[in-house]
């Protein structure tokens, strides 16, 4: 793997203990990272962006003839963002890998304005397509005074999953291979493989589905 955290931190940024890139257009061929306009990247000194040798990462890409929104990738102290395949995050993406957390992705792409916030562990497989406005978050970020309450739990999104527009994937969820998440669904429980779910909270509408 290649570790982007080995880049030297500019002296002017040392007071933040972070590396920031805010550029009109940047391309790191050595690291196979393509960064589009209006994108900011913040990597803490002990944060790490790891990219497999044959992988390529695009951050902030816009559709043809459209504008660039603000895009953000933040990797906190002791956090790691691991890229195993070719993945494109469209413009408006907000990715936050918080202190000590791990975000791991395979191949696929998002549409615009997707929010991925990782407090512990989020794993996304290969050939995963994430529609506009989707939120993926593995923590409630607040505690509830209840004996059985768990604030943060890992999320697993298996291979060949399609997540529809403005769906929300909540903590502790595993989405099985080949499944489809309907637009606007709030997923709070596991989704079996090759299933179609929708609603609030999401429920199974059909099984043995396939998509391409």
Coordinates of C-alpha atoms in Angstrom, one line a residue:
X1 CA 0.0 0.0 0.0
X2 CA 0.9 3.6 -0.4
X3 CA 0.6 5.9 2.7
X4 CA -0.3 9.5 2.0
X5 CA 0.5 10.5 5.5
X6 CA 4.2 10.2 4.7
X7 CA 3.9 13.5 2.8
X8 CA 5.7 16.4 4.5
X9 CA 3.5 18.8 6.4
X10 CA 3.9 22.4 5.3
X11 CA 5.5 24.6 8.0
X12 CA 2.6 27.0 7.8
X13 CA 0.2 24.3 8.8
X14 CA 2.1 22.9 11.7
X15 CA 0.0 24.8 14.3
X16 CA -3.0 22.6 13.2
X17 CA -0.9 19.4 13.1
X18 CA -2.7 18.7 9.9
X19 CA -2.0 18.7 6.1
X20 CA -4.5 20.7 4.2
X21 CA -5.0 20.9 0.4
X22 CA -7.4 23.5 -0.9
X23 CA -6.7 23.9 -4.6
X24 CA -8.4 24.6 -7.9
X25 CA -7.0 21.5 -9.4
X26 CA -4.5 19.0 -8.0
X27 CA -3.2 15.6 -9.2
X28 CA -0.9 13.3 -7.3
X29 CA 0.1 10.7 -9.9
X30 CA 2.5 9.0 -7.5
X31 CA -0.4 8.3 -5.1
X32 CA -3.1 7.9 -7.8
X33 CA -5.3 10.5 -6.2
X34 CA -7.2 12.9 -8.4
X35 CA -8.5 16.0 -6.5
X36 CA -11.0 18.3 -8.2
X37 CA -11.8 22.1 -7.6
X38 CA -13.3 23.3 -4.3
X39 CA -12.0 20.3 -2.4
X40 CA -10.3 20.5 1.0
X41 CA -8.3 17.6 2.5
X42 CA -7.2 17.5 6.1
X43 CA -5.0 14.7 7.3
X44 CA -3.7 14.8 10.9
X45 CA -0.1 13.9 11.5
X46 CA -1.1 10.5 12.8
X47 CA -3.9 10.1 10.3
X48 CA -3.4 7.8 7.3
X49 CA -4.7 7.6 3.7
X50 CA -3.7 4.2 2.3
X51 CA -4.2 3.3 -1.4
X52 CA -3.6 -0.2 -2.9
X53 CA -1.1 -0.2 -5.8
X54 CA -3.7 -0.7 -8.5
X55 CA -6.4 1.6 -7.0
X56 CA -7.3 5.1 -8.0
X57 CA -9.2 7.6 -5.9
X58 CA -11.2 10.6 -7.2
X59 CA -12.5 13.3 -4.8
X60 CA -14.9 16.1 -5.8
X61 CA -15.6 15.1 -9.4
X62 CA -18.4 17.0 -11.1
X63 CA -20.8 15.8 -13.8
X64 CA -20.1 17.3 -17.3
X65 CA -21.4 20.8 -17.7
X66 CA -22.2 21.2 -14.0
X67 CA -20.6 23.2 -11.1
X68 CA -18.3 22.1 -8.3
X69 CA -19.6 22.2 -4.8
X70 CA -17.4 22.2 -1.7
X71 CA -16.0 18.8 -0.9
X72 CA -14.2 17.6 2.2
X73 CA -12.1 14.7 3.3
X74 CA -11.0 14.8 7.0
X75 CA -8.8 12.1 8.6
X76 CA -8.2 12.6 12.3
X77 CA -5.4 11.5 14.7
X78 CA -5.0 7.7 14.6
X79 CA -7.7 7.3 11.9
X80 CA -7.2 5.5 8.6
X81 CA -8.9 5.7 5.2
X82 CA -8.1 2.6 3.1
X83 CA -8.8 2.4 -0.6
X84 CA -8.7 -1.0 -2.3
X85 CA -10.2 -0.2 -5.8
X86 CA -11.2 2.5 -8.1
X87 CA -13.6 4.8 -6.4
X88 CA -15.0 8.2 -7.4
X89 CA -16.6 10.6 -4.9
X90 CA -18.7 13.2 -6.7
X91 CA -18.6 16.9 -5.8
X92 CA -20.2 17.9 -2.5
X93 CA -18.9 14.8 -0.7
X94 CA -18.3 15.1 3.0
X95 CA -16.1 12.3 4.5
X96 CA -15.0 12.4 8.1
X97 CA -12.9 9.6 9.6
X98 CA -12.8 10.5 13.2
X99 CA -10.1 9.9 15.9
X100 CA -9.0 6.2 15.9
X101 CA -11.6 5.1 13.3
X102 CA -11.2 3.1 10.1
X103 CA -13.0 3.7 6.8
X104 CA -12.4 1.0 4.2
X105 CA -13.7 1.1 0.6
X106 CA -13.5 -1.1 -2.5
X107 CA -14.6 0.1 -5.9
X108 CA -17.6 2.1 -7.1
X109 CA -18.8 5.7 -7.0
X110 CA -21.1 8.2 -5.3
X111 CA -23.3 10.8 -6.7
X112 CA -23.2 14.4 -5.4
X113 CA -23.7 15.6 -1.7
X114 CA -23.0 12.2 0.0
X115 CA -22.1 12.3 3.7
X116 CA -20.0 9.5 5.2
X117 CA -19.1 9.9 8.9
X118 CA -17.0 7.2 10.6
X119 CA -16.5 7.1 14.3
X120 CA -15.4 3.4 14.6
X121 CA -15.5 1.3 11.4
X122 CA -17.3 1.5 8.1
X123 CA -16.5 -1.0 5.3
X124 CA -17.8 -0.6 1.8
X125 CA -17.2 -3.4 -0.7
X126 CA -16.7 -3.5 -4.5
X127 CA -19.0 -2.3 -7.2
X128 CA -21.1 -0.2 -4.8
X129 CA -23.1 2.7 -6.1
X130 CA -24.3 5.4 -3.8
X131 CA -26.9 7.9 -5.0
X132 CA -27.3 11.6 -4.3
X133 CA -27.7 12.8 -0.7
X134 CA -27.1 9.5 1.0
X135 CA -25.9 9.6 4.6
X136 CA -23.8 6.7 6.1
X137 CA -23.0 7.1 9.8
X138 CA -21.9 4.5 12.3
X139 CA -22.7 6.5 15.5
X140 CA -25.5 8.5 17.1
X141 CA -22.8 10.8 18.6
X142 CA -24.9 11.2 21.8
X143 CA -25.6 8.8 24.6
X144 CA -29.0 7.7 25.7
X145 CA -29.6 6.8 29.4
X146 CA -30.5 3.2 28.8
X147 CA -28.8 0.0 30.0
X148 CA -28.7 -1.7 26.6
X149 CA -27.9 1.4 24.6
X150 CA -24.8 1.3 22.3
X151 CA -23.8 4.6 20.8
X152 CA -21.4 3.4 18.0
X153 CA -21.5 0.2 16.0
X154 CA -19.7 -0.8 12.7
X155 CA -21.3 -0.7 9.3
X156 CA -20.7 -3.2 6.5
X157 CA -21.8 -2.7 3.0
X158 CA -21.1 -5.8 0.9
X159 CA -20.3 -6.0 -2.8
X160 CA -22.6 -4.9 -5.6
X161 CA -25.0 -2.8 -3.5
X162 CA -27.1 0.1 -4.8
X163 CA -28.1 2.7 -2.3
X164 CA -30.9 5.0 -3.5
X165 CA -31.2 8.8 -3.3
X166 CA -31.3 10.3 0.2
X167 CA -31.2 7.0 2.0
X168 CA -29.7 6.9 5.5
X169 CA -27.6 3.9 6.7
X170 CA -27.4 3.8 10.5
X171 CA -25.0 2.3 13.0
X172 CA -24.6 -1.5 13.3
X173 CA -26.1 -2.3 9.9
X174 CA -24.8 -5.0 7.4
X175 CA -26.2 -4.7 3.9
X176 CA -25.9 -8.0 2.0
X177 CA -24.4 -8.5 -1.4
X178 CA -26.5 -7.5 -4.4
X179 CA -29.1 -5.6 -2.4
X180 CA -31.0 -2.4 -3.3
X181 CA -31.8 0.3 -0.8
X182 CA -34.8 2.4 -1.9
X183 CA -34.8 6.2 -2.1
X184 CA -35.4 7.8 1.3
X185 CA -35.1 4.6 3.2
X186 CA -33.8 4.7 6.8
X187 CA -31.9 1.4 7.3
X188 CA -31.6 0.5 11.0
X189 CA -31.4 -3.3 10.7
X190 CA -29.4 -5.8 8.6
X191 CA -30.4 -6.3 5.0
X192 CA -30.2 -9.9 3.6
X193 CA -28.3 -10.5 0.3
X194 CA -30.2 -9.8 -2.9
X195 CA -33.0 -7.9 -1.2
X196 CA -34.9 -4.7 -1.9
X197 CA -35.8 -2.6 1.1
X198 CA -37.5 0.8 1.6
X199 CA -39.4 2.9 4.0
X200 CA -38.9 4.4 7.5
X201 CA -37.7 2.3 9.1
X202 CA -36.7 0.2 6.1
X203 CA -38.3 -3.2 5.5
X204 CA -37.9 -5.9 2.9
X205 CA -40.2 -5.5 -0.1
X206 CA -38.7 -8.1 -2.4
X207 CA -36.0 -10.8 -2.2
X208 CA -33.9 -12.6 -4.9
X209 CA -33.5 -9.3 -6.8
X210 CA -30.7 -8.5 -9.2
X211 CA -29.6 -5.2 -10.8
X212 CA -26.9 -4.0 -13.2

